[in-house]
PDB file of C-alpha atoms in Angstrom:
ATOM      1  CA  MET A   1      25.663  92.809  -9.807  1.00 50.00           C
ATOM      2  CA  HIS A   2      28.382  94.435  -7.368  1.00 62.00           C
ATOM      3  CA  SER A   3      29.297  92.269  -4.620  1.00 69.00           C
ATOM      4  CA  ARG A   4      31.308  93.803  -1.308  1.00 81.00           C
ATOM      5  CA  PHE A   5      34.506  91.719  -2.594  1.00 84.00           C
ATOM      6  CA  ARG A   6      37.243  94.432  -3.185  1.00 79.00           C
ATOM      7  CA  SER A   7      37.730  94.784  -6.881  1.00 80.00           C
ATOM      8  CA  ASP A   8      40.828  94.237  -8.282  1.00 86.00           C
ATOM      9  CA  ARG A   9      41.383  96.661 -11.418  1.00 89.00           C
ATOM     10  CA  ARG A  10      44.741  94.614 -12.389  1.00 91.00           C
ATOM     11  CA  LEU A  11      43.056  91.403 -12.178  1.00 92.00           C
ATOM     12  CA  THR A  12      40.593  92.761 -14.527  1.00 91.00           C
ATOM     13  CA  THR A  13      43.147  94.342 -16.758  1.00 93.00           C
ATOM     14  CA  ARG A  14      45.068  90.700 -16.854  1.00 91.00           C
ATOM     15  CA  MET A  15      41.686  88.650 -17.643  1.00 91.00           C
ATOM     16  CA  GLY A  16      41.096  91.382 -20.951  1.00 91.00           C
ATOM     17  CA  ILE A  17      44.443  90.872 -21.826  1.00 90.00           C
ATOM     18  CA  THR A  18      44.467  87.115 -21.537  1.00 86.00           C
ATOM     19  CA  LEU A  19      41.110  86.843 -23.230  1.00 84.00           C
ATOM     20  CA  PHE A  20      42.028  89.210 -26.061  1.00 87.00           C
ATOM     21  CA  LEU A  21      45.571  87.180 -26.922  1.00 86.00           C
ATOM     22  CA  LEU A  22      43.742  84.005 -26.583  1.00 80.00           C
ATOM     23  CA  GLY A  23      40.913  85.273 -29.077  1.00 80.00           C
ATOM     24  CA  LEU A  24      43.432  86.138 -31.625  1.00 82.00           C
ATOM     25  CA  LEU A  25      45.299  82.488 -31.203  1.00 80.00           C
ATOM     26  CA  TYR A  26      41.934  80.929 -31.191  1.00 77.00           C
ATOM     27  CA  VAL A  27      40.797  82.547 -34.629  1.00 78.00           C
ATOM     28  CA  GLY A  28      44.327  82.016 -36.037  1.00 80.00           C
ATOM     29  CA  PHE A  29      43.936  78.599 -35.002  1.00 75.00           C
ATOM     30  CA  VAL A  30      40.862  77.520 -36.619  1.00 76.00           C
ATOM     31  CA  ALA A  31      42.027  79.537 -39.758  1.00 79.00           C
ATOM     32  CA  ALA A  32      45.179  77.158 -39.725  1.00 76.00           C
ATOM     33  CA  LEU A  33      42.839  73.932 -39.463  1.00 72.00           C
ATOM     34  CA  ILE A  34      40.309  75.117 -42.123  1.00 77.00           C
ATOM     35  CA  VAL A  35      43.263  75.496 -44.653  1.00 75.00           C
ATOM     36  CA  LEU A  36      44.985  72.255 -43.516  1.00 68.00           C
ATOM     37  CA  LEU A  37      41.705  69.933 -43.531  1.00 67.00           C
ATOM     38  CA  LYS A  38      39.768  72.143 -46.272  1.00 72.00           C
ATOM     39  CA  SER A  39      36.554  71.631 -44.489  1.00 70.00           C
ATOM     40  CA  TRP A  40      35.631  75.253 -42.608  1.00 71.00           C
ATOM     41  CA  VAL A  41      32.037  73.924 -41.848  1.00 75.00           C
ATOM     42  CA  LEU A  42      33.281  70.803 -39.820  1.00 72.00           C
ATOM     43  CA  VAL A  43      35.939  72.974 -38.081  1.00 70.00           C
ATOM     44  CA  VAL A  44      33.492  75.979 -36.945  1.00 73.00           C
ATOM     45  CA  VAL A  45      30.925  73.394 -36.137  1.00 78.00           C
ATOM     46  CA  VAL A  46      32.972  71.154 -33.894  1.00 72.00           C
ATOM     47  CA  ALA A  47      34.924  74.198 -32.341  1.00 71.00           C
ATOM     48  CA  ALA A  48      31.805  76.482 -31.887  1.00 76.00           C
ATOM     49  CA  GLY A  49      29.854  73.255 -30.338  1.00 76.00           C
ATOM     50  CA  LEU A  50      32.723  72.510 -27.700  1.00 70.00           C
ATOM     51  CA  LEU A  51      33.265  75.922 -26.835  1.00 70.00           C
ATOM     52  CA  GLY A  52      29.611  76.356 -26.115  1.00 74.00           C
ATOM     53  CA  ALA A  53      29.322  73.046 -24.193  1.00 70.00           C
ATOM     54  CA  GLN A  54      32.387  73.895 -22.002  1.00 68.00           C
ATOM     55  CA  TYR A  55      30.672  77.496 -21.029  1.00 69.00           C
ATOM     56  CA  TRP A  56      26.986  76.350 -20.282  1.00 77.00           C
ATOM     57  CA  PHE A  57      28.135  73.050 -18.601  1.00 73.00           C
ATOM     58  CA  SER A  58      31.276  73.671 -17.173  1.00 69.00           C
ATOM     59  CA  ASP A  59      29.928  73.566 -13.623  1.00 72.00           C
ATOM     60  CA  ARG A  60      28.474  69.744 -14.312  1.00 79.00           C
ATOM     61  CA  ILE A  61      31.688  68.743 -16.228  1.00 73.00           C
ATOM     62  CA  ALA A  62      33.779  70.152 -13.242  1.00 74.00           C
ATOM     63  CA  LEU A  63      31.632  68.209 -10.475  1.00 80.00           C
ATOM     64  CA  TYR A  64      31.668  65.266 -12.550  1.00 79.00           C
ATOM     65  CA  ALA A  65      35.323  65.008 -12.918  1.00 75.00           C
ATOM     66  CA  MET A  66      36.208  65.849  -9.527  1.00 78.00           C
ATOM     67  CA  ARG A  67      33.324  63.536  -8.074  1.00 82.00           C
ATOM     68  CA  GLY A  68      31.505  66.358  -6.418  1.00 87.00           C
ATOM     69  CA  ARG A  69      27.804  66.071  -5.849  1.00 92.00           C
ATOM     70  CA  VAL A  70      25.149  68.833  -4.668  1.00 94.00           C
ATOM     71  CA  VAL A  71      24.319  68.575  -1.002  1.00 95.00           C
ATOM     72  CA  GLU A  72      21.633  70.062   0.670  1.00 95.00           C
ATOM     73  CA  ARG A  73      21.214  71.825   4.132  1.00 94.00           C
ATOM     74  CA  GLU A  74      20.036  68.880   5.937  1.00 95.00           C
ATOM     75  CA  GLU A  75      23.100  66.866   5.095  1.00 94.00           C
ATOM     76  CA  PHE A  76      25.890  69.549   5.617  1.00 96.00           C
ATOM     77  CA  PRO A  77      24.264  72.278   7.662  1.00 95.00           C
ATOM     78  CA  GLU A  78      27.147  73.532   8.988  1.00 96.00           C
ATOM     79  CA  LEU A  79      28.751  73.933   5.622  1.00 97.00           C
ATOM     80  CA  HIS A  80      25.389  75.880   4.472  1.00 97.00           C
ATOM     81  CA  GLY A  81      26.026  78.162   7.300  1.00 96.00           C
ATOM     82  CA  VAL A  82      29.209  79.387   6.412  1.00 97.00           C
ATOM     83  CA  VAL A  83      28.232  79.796   2.760  1.00 97.00           C
ATOM     84  CA  ASP A  84      24.985  81.517   3.851  1.00 97.00           C
ATOM     85  CA  ARG A  85      27.200  84.060   6.447  1.00 96.00           C
ATOM     86  CA  LEU A  86      29.545  84.832   3.812  1.00 96.00           C
ATOM     87  CA  CYS A  87      27.012  85.661   0.886  1.00 95.00           C
ATOM     88  CA  ALA A  88      25.134  87.825   3.349  1.00 95.00           C
ATOM     89  CA  LEU A  89      28.612  89.758   4.293  1.00 94.00           C
ATOM     90  CA  ALA A  90      29.493  89.989   0.348  1.00 94.00           C
ATOM     91  CA  ASP A  91      26.217  90.724  -0.787  1.00 93.00           C
ATOM     92  CA  MET A  92      26.000  88.062  -3.592  1.00 93.00           C
ATOM     93  CA  PRO A  93      23.974  85.102  -4.686  1.00 93.00           C
ATOM     94  CA  LYS A  94      24.303  82.191  -2.704  1.00 95.00           C
ATOM     95  CA  PRO A  95      25.863  79.375  -5.225  1.00 94.00           C
ATOM     96  CA  VAL A  96      25.140  75.975  -5.479  1.00 94.00           C
ATOM     97  CA  VAL A  97      26.956  73.977  -2.307  1.00 96.00           C
ATOM     98  CA  ALA A  98      28.570  70.460  -3.412  1.00 95.00           C
ATOM     99  CA  VAL A  99      30.719  68.138  -1.528  1.00 96.00           C
ATOM    100  CA  SER A 100      33.545  65.726  -3.108  1.00 92.00           C
ATOM    101  CA  ASP A 101      34.220  62.616  -1.399  1.00 91.00           C
ATOM    102  CA  MET A 102      37.846  62.964  -1.693  1.00 89.00           C
ATOM    103  CA  ASP A 103      40.634  62.807   1.349  1.00 88.00           C
ATOM    104  CA  MET A 104      42.792  65.233  -0.499  1.00 89.00           C
ATOM    105  CA  PRO A 105      41.991  68.521   1.289  1.00 92.00           C
ATOM    106  CA  ASN A 106      40.661  71.120  -1.382  1.00 93.00           C
ATOM    107  CA  ALA A 107      38.119  73.379  -2.670  1.00 94.00           C
ATOM    108  CA  PHE A 108      37.188  74.694  -6.097  1.00 92.00           C
ATOM    109  CA  ALA A 109      34.533  77.170  -7.625  1.00 92.00           C
ATOM    110  CA  THR A 110      33.204  76.888 -11.157  1.00 87.00           C
ATOM    111  CA  GLY A 111      30.461  78.199 -13.378  1.00 84.00           C
ATOM    112  CA  ARG A 112      29.538  80.849 -16.149  1.00 81.00           C
ATOM    113  CA  ASN A 113      28.565  83.694 -13.500  1.00 83.00           C
ATOM    114  CA  PRO A 114      27.552  84.391 -10.227  1.00 86.00           C
ATOM    115  CA  ASP A 115      24.179  83.206 -10.598  1.00 87.00           C
ATOM    116  CA  HIS A 116      25.199  79.995 -12.127  1.00 86.00           C
ATOM    117  CA  ALA A 117      27.883  78.894  -9.706  1.00 90.00           C
ATOM    118  CA  VAL A 118      28.812  75.972  -7.840  1.00 92.00           C
ATOM    119  CA  VAL A 119      31.394  76.051  -4.386  1.00 95.00           C
ATOM    120  CA  CYS A 120      32.775  72.935  -3.645  1.00 94.00           C
ATOM    121  CA  VAL A 121      34.780  71.222  -0.952  1.00 96.00           C
ATOM    122  CA  THR A 122      36.349  67.987  -0.446  1.00 94.00           C
ATOM    123  CA  THR A 123      35.401  65.794   2.733  1.00 94.00           C
ATOM    124  CA  GLY A 124      39.410  65.581   3.527  1.00 93.00           C
ATOM    125  CA  LEU A 125      39.124  69.523   3.980  1.00 94.00           C
ATOM    126  CA  LEU A 126      35.876  69.549   6.085  1.00 95.00           C
ATOM    127  CA  ARG A 127      37.941  67.111   8.372  1.00 94.00           C
ATOM    128  CA  ARG A 128      40.976  68.765   8.432  1.00 94.00           C
ATOM    129  CA  LEU A 129      39.962  72.513   8.909  1.00 95.00           C
ATOM    130  CA  GLU A 130      38.645  74.487  11.896  1.00 94.00           C
ATOM    131  CA  PRO A 131      35.398  76.187  11.006  1.00 94.00           C
ATOM    132  CA  ALA A 132      36.993  79.929  11.104  1.00 95.00           C
ATOM    133  CA  GLU A 133      39.610  78.127   8.469  1.00 96.00           C
ATOM    134  CA  LEU A 134      36.879  76.741   6.459  1.00 96.00           C
ATOM    135  CA  GLU A 135      35.399  80.276   6.359  1.00 97.00           C
ATOM    136  CA  GLY A 136      38.638  81.987   4.989  1.00 96.00           C
ATOM    137  CA  VAL A 137      38.716  78.840   2.173  1.00 97.00           C
ATOM    138  CA  LEU A 138      35.204  79.286   1.582  1.00 97.00           C
ATOM    139  CA  ALA A 139      35.820  83.242   1.115  1.00 97.00           C
ATOM    140  CA  HIS A 140      38.581  82.796  -1.126  1.00 97.00           C
ATOM    141  CA  GLU A 141      36.403  80.616  -3.974  1.00 96.00           C
ATOM    142  CA  LEU A 142      33.768  82.991  -3.301  1.00 96.00           C
ATOM    143  CA  SER A 143      35.762  85.843  -4.594  1.00 95.00           C
ATOM    144  CA  HIS A 144      36.566  83.748  -7.920  1.00 94.00           C
ATOM    145  CA  VAL A 145      32.898  83.793  -8.478  1.00 93.00           C
ATOM    146  CA  ALA A 146      32.443  87.479  -7.822  1.00 93.00           C
ATOM    147  CA  HIS A 147      35.445  88.591  -9.749  1.00 92.00           C
ATOM    148  CA  LYS A 148      34.074  86.243 -12.494  1.00 90.00           C
ATOM    149  CA  ASP A 149      37.738  84.766 -13.169  1.00 90.00           C
ATOM    150  CA  VAL A 150      36.479  81.530 -12.927  1.00 85.00           C
ATOM    151  CA  ALA A 151      34.275  81.944 -15.922  1.00 82.00           C
ATOM    152  CA  VAL A 152      37.345  83.826 -17.724  1.00 83.00           C
ATOM    153  CA  ILE A 153      39.437  80.564 -16.723  1.00 82.00           C
ATOM    154  CA  THR A 154      36.900  78.315 -18.064  1.00 75.00           C
ATOM    155  CA  VAL A 155      36.820  79.889 -21.489  1.00 73.00           C
ATOM    156  CA  ALA A 156      40.539  80.253 -21.562  1.00 73.00           C
ATOM    157  CA  SER A 157      41.009  76.750 -20.825  1.00 69.00           C
ATOM    158  CA  PHE A 158      39.039  75.773 -23.724  1.00 64.00           C
ATOM    159  CA  LEU A 159      41.634  76.483 -26.399  1.00 62.00           C
ATOM    160  CA  GLY A 160      44.115  74.389 -25.000  1.00 63.00           C
ATOM    161  CA  VAL A 161      41.600  71.413 -24.277  1.00 64.00           C
ATOM    162  CA  ILE A 162      40.865  71.538 -28.207  1.00 65.00           C
ATOM    163  CA  ALA A 163      44.590  71.813 -28.873  1.00 64.00           C
ATOM    164  CA  GLY A 164      45.232  68.866 -26.723  1.00 63.00           C
ATOM    165  CA  LEU A 165      42.392  66.691 -27.971  1.00 64.00           C
ATOM    166  CA  ILE A 166      43.730  67.209 -31.524  1.00 64.00           C
ATOM    167  CA  VAL A 167      47.146  66.365 -30.997  1.00 62.00           C
ATOM    168  CA  ARG A 168      46.113  62.959 -29.396  1.00 63.00           C
ATOM    169  CA  PHE A 169      43.824  62.397 -32.091  1.00 65.00           C
ATOM    170  CA  ALA A 170      46.176  63.003 -34.634  1.00 59.00           C
ATOM    171  CA  PHE A 171      48.908  61.345 -33.000  1.00 60.00           C
ATOM    172  CA  TYR A 172      46.824  57.893 -32.646  1.00 60.00           C
ATOM    173  CA  SER A 173      45.732  58.206 -36.049  1.00 57.00           C
ATOM    174  CA  GLN A 174      49.186  58.309 -37.434  1.00 53.00           C
ATOM    175  CA  VAL A 175      49.983  55.183 -34.964  1.00 48.00           C
ATOM    176  CA  PHE A 176      47.145  53.213 -35.690  1.00 46.00           C
ATOM    177  CA  GLY A 177      46.199  53.980 -39.131  1.00 51.00           C
ATOM    178  CA  GLY A 178      49.440  55.616 -41.012  1.00 50.00           C
ATOM    179  CA  ALA A 179      49.872  52.648 -43.255  1.00 47.00           C
ATOM    180  CA  ARG A 180      46.603  53.276 -45.027  1.00 49.00           C
ATOM    181  CA  ARG A 181      47.521  56.870 -45.734  1.00 52.00           C
ATOM    182  CA  ASP A 182      49.125  58.480 -48.310  1.00 57.00           C
ATOM    183  CA  GLN A 183      52.257  61.051 -48.177  1.00 65.00           C
ATOM    184  CA  ASN A 184      49.836  63.961 -48.583  1.00 69.00           C
ATOM    185  CA  THR A 185      47.670  63.138 -46.013  1.00 67.00           C
ATOM    186  CA  ALA A 186      50.635  62.318 -43.700  1.00 68.00           C
ATOM    187  CA  VAL A 187      51.932  65.704 -44.103  1.00 75.00           C
ATOM    188  CA  ILE A 188      48.566  67.288 -43.347  1.00 70.00           C
ATOM    189  CA  PHE A 189      48.420  65.495 -40.190  1.00 68.00           C
ATOM    190  CA  ALA A 190      51.857  66.619 -39.120  1.00 74.00           C
ATOM    191  CA  ALA A 191      50.954  70.124 -39.577  1.00 77.00           C
ATOM    192  CA  VAL A 192      47.983  69.932 -37.790  1.00 70.00           C
ATOM    193  CA  MET A 193      49.698  68.414 -35.227  1.00 73.00           C
ATOM    194  CA  GLY A 194      52.751  71.139 -35.201  1.00 77.00           C
ATOM    195  CA  VAL A 195      50.092  74.004 -35.267  1.00 76.00           C
ATOM    196  CA  SER A 196      48.205  72.294 -31.979  1.00 73.00           C
ATOM    197  CA  VAL A 197      51.096  71.746 -30.307  1.00 77.00           C
ATOM    198  CA  ALA A 198      52.125  75.433 -30.556  1.00 79.00           C
ATOM    199  CA  VAL A 199      48.633  76.611 -29.722  1.00 76.00           C
ATOM    200  CA  TYR A 200      48.692  74.233 -26.646  1.00 75.00           C
ATOM    201  CA  ALA A 201      51.979  75.750 -25.312  1.00 80.00           C
ATOM    202  CA  LEU A 202      50.946  79.440 -26.025  1.00 82.00           C
ATOM    203  CA  SER A 203      47.402  78.936 -24.283  1.00 79.00           C
ATOM    204  CA  PHE A 204      49.315  76.807 -21.543  1.00 81.00           C
ATOM    205  CA  LEU A 205      51.850  79.878 -20.300  1.00 84.00           C
ATOM    206  CA  LEU A 206      49.213  82.481 -20.778  1.00 84.00           C
ATOM    207  CA  ILE A 207      46.640  80.689 -18.854  1.00 84.00           C
ATOM    208  CA  ARG A 208      49.225  79.751 -16.170  1.00 86.00           C
ATOM    209  CA  ALA A 209      50.260  83.509 -15.945  1.00 87.00           C
ATOM    210  CA  LEU A 210      46.688  84.655 -15.289  1.00 90.00           C
ATOM    211  CA  SER A 211      46.093  82.032 -12.529  1.00 90.00           C
ATOM    212  CA  ARG A 212      49.032  82.535 -10.458  1.00 92.00           C
ATOM    213  CA  TYR A 213      47.936  86.323 -10.202  1.00 93.00           C
ATOM    214  CA  ARG A 214      44.012  85.733  -9.774  1.00 94.00           C
ATOM    215  CA  GLU A 215      44.762  83.298  -6.620  1.00 95.00           C
ATOM    216  CA  LEU A 216      46.693  85.895  -4.887  1.00 95.00           C
ATOM    217  CA  ALA A 217      43.685  88.224  -5.842  1.00 95.00           C
ATOM    218  CA  ALA A 218      41.630  85.717  -4.383  1.00 95.00           C
ATOM    219  CA  ASP A 219      43.535  85.366  -1.079  1.00 96.00           C
ATOM    220  CA  ARG A 220      43.280  89.361  -1.095  1.00 96.00           C
ATOM    221  CA  ALA A 221      39.827  89.738  -1.367  1.00 95.00           C
ATOM    222  CA  ALA A 222      39.015  86.933   1.387  1.00 95.00           C
ATOM    223  CA  ALA A 223      41.432  88.235   3.666  1.00 95.00           C
ATOM    224  CA  LEU A 224      39.897  91.635   3.454  1.00 94.00           C
ATOM    225  CA  LEU A 225      36.286  90.521   3.350  1.00 93.00           C
ATOM    226  CA  THR A 226      36.728  88.520   6.708  1.00 93.00           C
ATOM    227  CA  GLY A 227      39.126  90.769   8.201  1.00 93.00           C
ATOM    228  CA  ARG A 228      40.912  87.718   9.484  1.00 93.00           C
ATOM    229  CA  PRO A 229      44.061  87.259   6.932  1.00 95.00           C
ATOM    230  CA  SER A 230      45.556  85.003   9.627  1.00 95.00           C
ATOM    231  CA  VAL A 231      42.801  82.463   9.571  1.00 95.00           C
ATOM    232  CA  LEU A 232      43.454  82.021   5.869  1.00 96.00           C
ATOM    233  CA  ALA A 233      47.028  81.551   6.227  1.00 96.00           C
ATOM    234  CA  SER A 234      46.493  79.206   8.831  1.00 96.00           C
ATOM    235  CA  ALA A 235      44.256  77.286   6.211  1.00 96.00           C
ATOM    236  CA  LEU A 236      46.938  77.395   3.475  1.00 95.00           C
ATOM    237  CA  THR A 237      49.623  76.135   5.715  1.00 95.00           C
ATOM    238  CA  LYS A 238      47.601  73.365   6.888  1.00 94.00           C
ATOM    239  CA  VAL A 239      45.969  72.123   3.587  1.00 92.00           C
ATOM    240  CA  SER A 240      49.467  72.437   1.747  1.00 90.00           C
ATOM    241  CA  GLY A 241      51.351  70.327   4.474  1.00 87.00           C
ATOM    242  CA  ASP A 242      48.859  67.549   4.005  1.00 86.00           C
ATOM    243  CA  ILE A 243      48.679  67.398   0.360  1.00 83.00           C
ATOM    244  CA  ALA A 244      52.174  67.447   0.186  1.00 75.00           C
ATOM    245  CA  ARG A 245      51.955  64.079   2.397  1.00 77.00           C
ATOM    246  CA  ILE A 246      49.530  62.184   0.004  1.00 74.00           C
ATOM    247  CA  PRO A 247      51.353  59.930  -2.696  1.00 67.00           C
ATOM    248  CA  THR A 248      51.611  61.212  -5.842  1.00 65.00           C
ATOM    249  CA  LYS A 249      49.630  58.480  -7.556  1.00 59.00           C
ATOM    250  CA  ASP A 250      46.276  59.693  -5.712  1.00 57.00           C
ATOM    251  CA  LEU A 251      47.216  63.465  -6.790  1.00 65.00           C
ATOM    252  CA  ARG A 252      47.075  62.393 -10.551  1.00 65.00           C
ATOM    253  CA  THR A 253      43.801  62.827 -11.780  1.00 65.00           C
ATOM    254  CA  ALA A 254      43.627  65.717  -9.764  1.00 70.00           C
ATOM    255  CA  GLN A 255      46.178  67.591 -11.072  1.00 69.00           C
ATOM    256  CA  ALA A 256      44.710  68.195 -14.449  1.00 66.00           C
ATOM    257  CA  PHE A 257      42.185  70.440 -12.779  1.00 72.00           C
ATOM    258  CA  ASN A 258      44.938  72.678 -10.487  1.00 78.00           C
ATOM    259  CA  ALA A 259      43.640  75.659 -12.035  1.00 78.00           C
ATOM    260  CA  PHE A 260      40.239  75.310 -10.232  1.00 80.00           C
ATOM    261  CA  TYR A 261      41.768  74.253  -6.694  1.00 87.00           C
ATOM    262  CA  PHE A 262      42.374  76.344  -3.706  1.00 90.00           C
ATOM    263  CA  THR A 263      46.010  74.880  -3.498  1.00 88.00           C
ATOM    264  CA  PRO A 264      47.585  72.906  -6.529  1.00 84.00           C
ATOM    265  CA  ALA A 265      47.736  69.157  -6.359  1.00 77.00           C
ATOM    266  CA  LEU A 266      51.624  69.111  -6.434  1.00 71.00           C
ATOM    267  CA  GLY A 267      52.635  66.378  -3.974  1.00 58.00           C
ATOM    268  CA  ARG A 268      56.477  66.347  -3.480  1.00 52.00           C
ATOM    269  CA  GLU A 269      57.138  67.355  -7.179  1.00 51.00           C
ATOM    270  CA  PRO A 270      60.695  69.250  -7.413  1.00 48.00           C
ATOM    271  CA  GLY A 271      60.724  72.954  -7.525  1.00 54.00           C
ATOM    272  CA  VAL A 272      61.447  73.338 -11.315  1.00 54.00           C
ATOM    273  CA  ALA A 273      57.505  72.443 -11.859  1.00 59.00           C
ATOM    274  CA  ARG A 274      56.491  75.275  -9.925  1.00 60.00           C
ATOM    275  CA  LEU A 275      57.727  77.634 -12.574  1.00 62.00           C
ATOM    276  CA  PHE A 276      54.553  76.464 -14.783  1.00 75.00           C
ATOM    277  CA  SER A 277      52.348  76.120 -11.648  1.00 84.00           C
ATOM    278  CA  THR A 278      48.501  77.613 -11.675  1.00 87.00           C
ATOM    279  CA  HIS A 279      49.628  78.748  -8.286  1.00 91.00           C
ATOM    280  CA  PRO A 280      52.040  81.208  -6.700  1.00 91.00           C
ATOM    281  CA  SER A 281      54.119  79.372  -4.209  1.00 90.00           C
ATOM    282  CA  LEU A 282      53.021  79.426  -0.485  1.00 92.00           C
ATOM    283  CA  GLU A 283      55.729  81.532   0.510  1.00 94.00           C
ATOM    284  CA  GLN A 284      54.282  84.355  -1.460  1.00 94.00           C
ATOM    285  CA  ARG A 285      50.882  83.631  -0.406  1.00 95.00           C
ATOM    286  CA  LEU A 286      51.700  83.834   3.054  1.00 96.00           C
ATOM    287  CA  ASP A 287      53.974  86.892   2.629  1.00 96.00           C
ATOM    288  CA  GLN A 288      50.997  88.921   1.190  1.00 96.00           C
ATOM    289  CA  LEU A 289      48.528  87.831   3.773  1.00 95.00           C
ATOM    290  CA  GLY A 290      51.143  88.527   6.572  1.00 95.00           C
ATOM    291  CA  ARG A 291      51.295  92.240   5.108  1.00 94.00           C
ATOM    292  CA  ILE A 292      47.375  92.568   5.082  1.00 95.00           C
ATOM    293  CA  SER A 293      47.532  91.393   8.466  1.00 93.00           C
ATOM    294  CA  ALA A 294      49.923  94.279   9.465  1.00 92.00           C
ATOM    295  CA  GLU A 295      47.695  96.934   7.721  1.00 90.00           C
ATOM    296  CA  LEU A 296      44.633  95.544   9.219  1.00 87.00           C
ATOM    297  CA  GLY A 297      46.153  95.782  12.599  1.00 83.00           C
ATOM    298  CA  GLU A 298      44.959  91.860  13.294  1.00 62.00           C
ATOM    299  CA  ALA A 299      45.998  90.701  16.526  1.00 48.00           C
ATOM    300  CA  ALA A 300      46.802  87.354  15.824  1.00 45.00           C
ATOM    301  CA  ALA A 301      50.151  86.475  13.860  1.00 45.00           C
ATOM    302  CA  PRO A 302      49.752  85.070  10.348  1.00 45.00           C
ATOM    303  CA  GLY A 303      49.496  81.303  10.715  1.00 46.00           C
ATOM    304  CA  GLY A 304      47.462  81.287  13.840  1.00 45.00           C
ATOM    305  CA  VAL A 305      43.827  81.114  14.378  1.00 45.00           C
TER     306      VAL A 305
END
């Protein structure tokens, strides 16, 4: 399937390199666990089962975690209308359309391929954006589906999820069952935790680097498809400003899924956190859209509708 979204060779190259490096890391991780736990059957079966579940059911998992529900045309005709127009313009299959009942203005796409994808927007986003701005955001999300980087991020995040789960399991096992273990078992658990922490840290950095570039690629593809980068710039400015005013305690749950969102749920966190952000800065995104606007000779200035 080849959509009319502008292809991005640099994105494709980065996705390939990231998956290759994570694959090597994953093989090493599994091998280390087999050596430490002395049970290759358990490690392989559990790892393969979790990877398969995350790949095949990623859309359902993401919708459930972010309180999204599939909606029909009768319930949200305008939303379906925008998605229909963009899919026709991009010459791509229409994804499942969902809505999340959250005040935080945001959107995300998930799914293993363009034929099994979901695009979800929050009610907070629908209330705040003008129709043209909503079209820009949805074009951004559909470009993730067309570029297949949604599937790559889903698979790439698997290793970090597994490593994080093992760290938690090992930690609580030591805390609540340490008195009943001998010294050799304690050493094995410490080694497993150490390997898992290292794997989590490396996968964290690789995924963040890819995620920041894919957001710029999605902005670029959406702006070129619609021919209105200033509208997307306006939506970015509005959404980022509104998220910053939402109390941090209300954003904590959403922050675990920042890699999938249109804009990160960062609230008022200090600038240091942005070094490890899943998204480029707002300034970077607006600068790029401004350059595209100039190249296209768009009449409206970036930030205007």
